[in-house]
Protein backbone atom coordinates (compact mmCIF):
# COMPACT_ATOMS: atom_id res chain seq x y z
CA UNK A 1 0.00 0.00 0.00
CA UNK A 2 1.21 3.48 -0.78
CA UNK A 3 2.23 5.58 2.16
CA UNK A 4 1.44 8.79 0.34
CA UNK A 5 -1.39 8.82 -2.17
CA UNK A 6 -2.01 11.64 -4.59
CA UNK A 7 -5.02 10.32 -6.44
CA UNK A 8 -5.15 13.16 -8.96
CA UNK A 9 -2.61 12.45 -11.67
CA UNK A 10 -3.35 15.58 -13.66
CA UNK A 11 -5.59 18.60 -13.15
CA UNK A 12 -6.37 21.25 -15.76
CA UNK A 13 -7.88 24.58 -14.80
CA UNK A 14 -8.32 28.00 -16.34
CA UNK A 15 -6.51 30.94 -14.84
CA UNK A 16 -8.21 32.48 -11.76
CA UNK A 17 -9.94 29.24 -10.82
CA UNK A 18 -9.33 27.78 -7.37
CA UNK A 19 -7.85 24.29 -7.28
CA UNK A 20 -7.27 21.75 -4.52
CA UNK A 21 -4.63 19.06 -4.68
CA UNK A 22 -5.35 16.06 -2.49
CA UNK A 23 -2.87 14.13 -0.38
CA UNK A 24 -3.68 11.13 1.81
CA UNK A 25 -0.98 9.51 3.91
CA UNK A 26 -0.55 6.37 5.96
CA UNK A 27 1.61 6.00 9.06
CA UNK A 28 1.57 4.33 12.44
CA UNK A 29 3.98 6.85 13.96
CA UNK A 30 2.64 9.48 16.31
CA UNK A 31 5.42 11.88 15.34
CA UNK A 32 5.78 12.58 11.67
CA UNK A 33 6.12 15.46 9.23
CA UNK A 34 4.32 16.30 6.04
CA UNK A 35 5.65 18.36 3.15
CA UNK A 36 4.63 19.81 -0.17
CA UNK A 37 7.13 20.41 -2.95
CA UNK A 38 6.68 22.07 -6.34
CA UNK A 39 8.48 20.97 -9.50
CA UNK A 40 8.05 23.52 -12.29
CA UNK A 41 8.80 22.62 -15.92
CA UNK A 42 12.42 23.67 -15.39
CA UNK A 43 12.81 20.58 -13.19
CA UNK A 44 14.03 21.83 -9.85
CA UNK A 45 12.26 20.88 -6.63
CA UNK A 46 11.03 23.77 -4.54
CA UNK A 47 10.03 23.39 -0.91
CA UNK A 48 6.60 24.87 -0.11
CA UNK A 49 5.59 23.85 3.39
CA UNK A 50 6.37 21.56 6.32
CA UNK A 51 3.88 20.52 8.97
CA UNK A 52 4.45 18.35 12.03
CA UNK A 53 1.89 15.85 13.29
CA UNK A 54 1.11 17.84 16.40
CA UNK A 55 0.10 20.99 14.60
CA UNK A 56 -3.25 20.73 12.86
CA UNK A 57 -3.67 24.42 12.29
CA UNK A 58 -4.37 25.34 8.71
CA UNK A 59 -1.84 27.60 7.07
CA UNK A 60 -2.19 30.31 4.48
CA UNK A 61 0.62 31.86 2.49
CA UNK A 62 -0.57 34.31 -0.11
CA UNK A 63 -2.67 32.36 -2.61
CA UNK A 64 -1.60 29.04 -1.10
CA UNK A 65 -3.33 27.31 1.79
CA UNK A 66 -3.01 23.93 3.38
CA UNK A 67 -5.58 21.88 5.28
CA UNK A 68 -4.19 19.19 7.62
CA UNK A 69 -6.69 16.74 9.10
CA UNK A 70 -5.34 13.87 11.16
CA UNK A 71 -8.81 12.30 11.44
CA UNK A 72 -8.79 11.62 7.70
CA UNK A 73 -4.98 11.41 7.29
CA UNK A 74 -5.08 14.15 4.71
CA UNK A 75 -2.93 17.17 3.95
CA UNK A 76 -4.58 18.99 1.07
CA UNK A 77 -3.20 21.98 -0.79
CA UNK A 78 -5.36 24.73 -2.28
CA UNK A 79 -4.29 27.38 -4.75
CA UNK A 80 -6.66 30.34 -4.89
CA UNK A 81 -7.00 32.32 -8.11
CA UNK A 82 -4.57 30.11 -9.99
CA UNK A 83 -2.05 31.61 -12.40
CA UNK A 84 -0.18 30.19 -15.38
CA UNK A 85 3.03 30.26 -13.31
CA UNK A 86 1.43 27.73 -10.95
CA UNK A 87 1.69 25.09 -13.68
CA UNK A 88 3.94 22.41 -12.23
CA UNK A 89 4.02 18.98 -10.68
CA UNK A 90 3.25 19.10 -6.98
CA UNK A 91 4.49 16.42 -4.61
CA UNK A 92 3.23 15.59 -1.17
CA UNK A 93 5.71 13.79 1.10
CA UNK A 94 5.77 12.09 4.49
CA UNK A 95 8.74 11.94 6.85
CA UNK A 96 8.72 9.18 9.42
CA UNK A 97 11.27 6.95 11.10
CA UNK A 98 12.69 4.20 8.89
CA UNK A 99 11.87 0.91 10.62
CA UNK A 100 15.17 -0.74 9.77
CA UNK A 101 17.60 2.05 10.69
CA UNK A 102 15.56 4.25 13.00
CA UNK A 103 16.49 7.29 10.96
CA UNK A 104 13.95 9.52 9.32
CA UNK A 105 13.38 9.32 5.57
CA UNK A 106 11.04 11.05 3.16
CA UNK A 107 8.42 9.15 1.14
CA UNK A 108 6.96 11.01 -1.83
CA UNK A 109 3.61 10.62 -3.50
CA UNK A 110 3.61 10.18 -7.26
CA UNK A 111 2.73 13.79 -7.83
CA UNK A 112 -0.11 15.78 -9.36
CA UNK A 113 0.53 17.70 -12.55
CA UNK A 114 -1.32 21.01 -12.53
CA UNK A 115 -1.88 22.75 -15.85
CA UNK A 116 -3.18 26.30 -15.68
CA UNK A 117 -4.22 27.74 -19.01
CA UNK A 118 -4.73 31.43 -19.74
CA UNK B 1 25.88 29.96 -0.79
CA UNK B 2 25.54 27.53 -3.68
CA UNK B 3 23.21 25.23 -1.73
CA UNK B 4 23.20 21.73 -3.22
CA UNK B 5 25.09 21.17 -6.44
CA UNK B 6 25.28 18.08 -8.63
CA UNK B 7 27.85 17.01 -11.19
CA UNK B 8 27.33 16.25 -14.05
CA UNK B 9 24.02 17.67 -15.29
CA UNK B 10 23.69 15.20 -18.15
CA UNK B 11 25.37 11.91 -19.00
CA UNK B 12 24.91 9.13 -21.54
CA UNK B 13 26.35 5.72 -20.74
CA UNK B 14 26.49 2.42 -22.53
CA UNK B 15 25.25 -0.71 -20.76
CA UNK B 16 27.96 -2.04 -18.47
CA UNK B 17 29.85 1.23 -18.06
CA UNK B 18 30.42 2.73 -14.64
CA UNK B 19 30.16 6.27 -13.39
CA UNK B 20 29.98 8.37 -10.26
CA UNK B 21 27.58 11.21 -9.57
CA UNK B 22 28.83 13.88 -7.20
CA UNK B 23 26.67 15.85 -4.81
CA UNK B 24 28.02 18.71 -2.74
CA UNK B 25 26.34 20.95 -0.16
CA UNK B 26 27.68 24.01 1.60
CA UNK B 27 25.01 24.28 4.33
CA UNK B 28 26.78 22.03 6.85
CA UNK B 29 23.87 19.60 6.77
CA UNK B 30 24.20 16.22 8.46
CA UNK B 31 21.71 14.34 6.31
CA UNK B 32 22.17 13.71 2.59
CA UNK B 33 20.04 11.70 0.17
CA UNK B 34 20.01 10.31 -3.35
CA UNK B 35 16.70 9.90 -5.18
CA UNK B 36 15.72 8.83 -8.63
CA UNK B 37 12.72 10.23 -10.46
CA UNK B 38 10.95 8.23 -13.14
CA UNK B 39 7.79 9.24 -15.02
CA UNK B 40 4.68 8.59 -12.96
CA UNK B 41 6.69 7.24 -10.02
CA UNK B 42 7.48 10.32 -8.00
CA UNK B 43 10.85 10.37 -6.24
CA UNK B 44 12.22 7.17 -4.76
CA UNK B 45 15.01 7.05 -2.21
CA UNK B 46 18.11 5.13 -3.29
CA UNK B 47 20.53 5.62 -0.38
CA UNK B 48 21.01 8.17 2.33
CA UNK B 49 23.56 9.25 4.90
CA UNK B 50 23.06 10.56 8.41
CA UNK B 51 26.62 11.77 8.80
CA UNK B 52 30.18 11.54 7.56
CA UNK B 53 31.18 7.92 7.07
CA UNK B 54 27.65 6.51 7.46
CA UNK B 55 25.26 5.33 4.76
CA UNK B 56 21.99 3.41 4.67
CA UNK B 57 19.80 1.81 2.03
CA UNK B 58 16.61 3.41 0.83
CA UNK B 59 13.71 2.01 -1.13
CA UNK B 60 15.58 1.14 -4.38
CA UNK B 61 19.28 0.55 -3.54
CA UNK B 62 20.10 -2.31 -5.91
CA UNK B 63 22.72 -1.51 -8.53
CA UNK B 64 23.99 1.57 -6.68
CA UNK B 65 26.68 2.27 -4.12
CA UNK B 66 27.37 5.43 -2.13
CA UNK B 67 30.08 6.98 -0.06
CA UNK B 68 30.23 9.91 2.34
CA UNK B 69 33.91 10.46 3.06
CA UNK B 70 33.44 14.18 3.72
CA UNK B 71 30.44 15.81 5.35
CA UNK B 72 29.79 18.07 2.41
CA UNK B 73 29.97 15.41 -0.32
CA UNK B 74 27.81 12.42 -1.12
CA UNK B 75 28.77 10.23 -4.07
CA UNK B 76 26.49 7.86 -5.96
CA UNK B 77 28.13 5.13 -7.99
CA UNK B 78 26.85 2.85 -10.70
CA UNK B 79 29.28 -0.05 -11.14
CA UNK B 80 27.66 -1.59 -14.22
CA UNK B 81 24.98 0.61 -15.70
CA UNK B 82 21.76 -0.91 -17.02
CA UNK B 83 19.02 0.65 -19.19
CA UNK B 84 16.68 0.40 -16.16
CA UNK B 85 18.87 3.00 -14.47
CA UNK B 86 17.93 5.62 -17.04
CA UNK B 87 16.41 8.31 -14.85
CA UNK B 88 16.79 11.75 -13.36
CA UNK B 89 18.82 11.64 -10.17
CA UNK B 90 18.36 14.18 -7.40
CA UNK B 91 20.54 14.77 -4.41
CA UNK B 92 19.18 16.46 -1.31
CA UNK B 93 20.35 17.50 2.12
CA UNK B 94 18.70 18.47 5.37
CA UNK B 95 19.81 19.95 8.68
CA UNK B 96 18.23 17.30 10.87
CA UNK B 97 15.36 14.87 11.22
CA UNK B 98 12.04 16.24 10.08
CA UNK B 99 13.46 19.39 8.54
CA UNK B 100 12.87 20.25 4.91
CA UNK B 101 15.22 18.78 2.35
CA UNK B 102 17.01 21.05 -0.10
CA UNK B 103 17.43 19.58 -3.54
CA UNK B 104 20.09 19.86 -6.19
CA UNK B 105 19.20 20.62 -9.81
CA UNK B 106 19.28 16.96 -10.87
CA UNK B 107 21.34 14.78 -13.21
CA UNK B 108 19.71 13.31 -16.29
CA UNK B 109 21.28 9.92 -16.98
CA UNK B 110 20.58 7.83 -20.05
CA UNK B 111 21.86 4.27 -20.32
CA UNK B 112 21.82 2.85 -23.84
PDB file of C-alpha atoms in Angstrom, chain A residues 33 35 37 39 42-45 47 50 89 91 95 98 101-111, chain B residues 31 33 35 37 40-45 48 50 56-57 90 96-105:
ATOM      1  CA  UNK A  33       6.124  15.457   9.232  1.00  0.00           C
ATOM      2  CA  UNK A  35       5.645  18.360   3.153  1.00  0.00           C
ATOM      3  CA  UNK A  37       7.135  20.412  -2.954  1.00  0.00           C
ATOM      4  CA  UNK A  39       8.479  20.966  -9.495  1.00  0.00           C
ATOM      5  CA  UNK A  42      12.415  23.666 -15.385  1.00  0.00           C
ATOM      6  CA  UNK A  43      12.809  20.582 -13.192  1.00  0.00           C
ATOM      7  CA  UNK A  44      14.034  21.833  -9.848  1.00  0.00           C
ATOM      8  CA  UNK A  45      12.260  20.876  -6.629  1.00  0.00           C
ATOM      9  CA  UNK A  47      10.026  23.387  -0.907  1.00  0.00           C
ATOM     10  CA  UNK A  50       6.374  21.565   6.318  1.00  0.00           C
ATOM     11  CA  UNK A  89       4.024  18.981 -10.682  1.00  0.00           C
ATOM     12  CA  UNK A  91       4.490  16.423  -4.608  1.00  0.00           C
ATOM     13  CA  UNK A  95       8.739  11.945   6.848  1.00  0.00           C
ATOM     14  CA  UNK A  98      12.691   4.203   8.889  1.00  0.00           C
ATOM     15  CA  UNK A 101      17.597   2.046  10.688  1.00  0.00           C
ATOM     16  CA  UNK A 102      15.556   4.251  12.998  1.00  0.00           C
ATOM     17  CA  UNK A 103      16.486   7.289  10.963  1.00  0.00           C
ATOM     18  CA  UNK A 104      13.950   9.521   9.321  1.00  0.00           C
ATOM     19  CA  UNK A 105      13.379   9.322   5.574  1.00  0.00           C
ATOM     20  CA  UNK A 106      11.038  11.046   3.158  1.00  0.00           C
ATOM     21  CA  UNK A 107       8.423   9.148   1.135  1.00  0.00           C
ATOM     22  CA  UNK A 108       6.956  11.005  -1.826  1.00  0.00           C
ATOM     23  CA  UNK A 109       3.613  10.623  -3.498  1.00  0.00           C
ATOM     24  CA  UNK A 110       3.609  10.181  -7.259  1.00  0.00           C
ATOM     25  CA  UNK A 111       2.726  13.793  -7.833  1.00  0.00           C
TER      26      UNK A 111
ATOM     27  CA  UNK B  31      21.709  14.338   6.307  1.00  0.00           C
ATOM     28  CA  UNK B  33      20.044  11.699   0.169  1.00  0.00           C
ATOM     29  CA  UNK B  35      16.700   9.895  -5.178  1.00  0.00           C
ATOM     30  CA  UNK B  37      12.720  10.227 -10.460  1.00  0.00           C
ATOM     31  CA  UNK B  40       4.679   8.586 -12.959  1.00  0.00           C
ATOM     32  CA  UNK B  41       6.694   7.236 -10.021  1.00  0.00           C
ATOM     33  CA  UNK B  42       7.483  10.319  -7.998  1.00  0.00           C
ATOM     34  CA  UNK B  43      10.852  10.366  -6.240  1.00  0.00           C
ATOM     35  CA  UNK B  44      12.220   7.171  -4.759  1.00  0.00           C
ATOM     36  CA  UNK B  45      15.006   7.052  -2.207  1.00  0.00           C
ATOM     37  CA  UNK B  48      21.005   8.168   2.330  1.00  0.00           C
ATOM     38  CA  UNK B  50      23.059  10.560   8.411  1.00  0.00           C
ATOM     39  CA  UNK B  56      21.993   3.411   4.666  1.00  0.00           C
ATOM     40  CA  UNK B  57      19.799   1.815   2.028  1.00  0.00           C
ATOM     41  CA  UNK B  90      18.358  14.176  -7.405  1.00  0.00           C
ATOM     42  CA  UNK B  96      18.225  17.299  10.867  1.00  0.00           C
ATOM     43  CA  UNK B  97      15.364  14.868  11.219  1.00  0.00           C
ATOM     44  CA  UNK B  98      12.042  16.245  10.077  1.00  0.00           C
ATOM     45  CA  UNK B  99      13.464  19.387   8.536  1.00  0.00           C
ATOM     46  CA  UNK B 100      12.871  20.253   4.906  1.00  0.00           C
ATOM     47  CA  UNK B 101      15.223  18.785   2.346  1.00  0.00           C
ATOM     48  CA  UNK B 102      17.008  21.051  -0.104  1.00  0.00           C
ATOM     49  CA  UNK B 103      17.433  19.577  -3.543  1.00  0.00           C
ATOM     50  CA  UNK B 104      20.086  19.858  -6.189  1.00  0.00           C
ATOM     51  CA  UNK B 105      19.204  20.616  -9.812  1.00  0.00           C
TER      52      UNK B 105
END
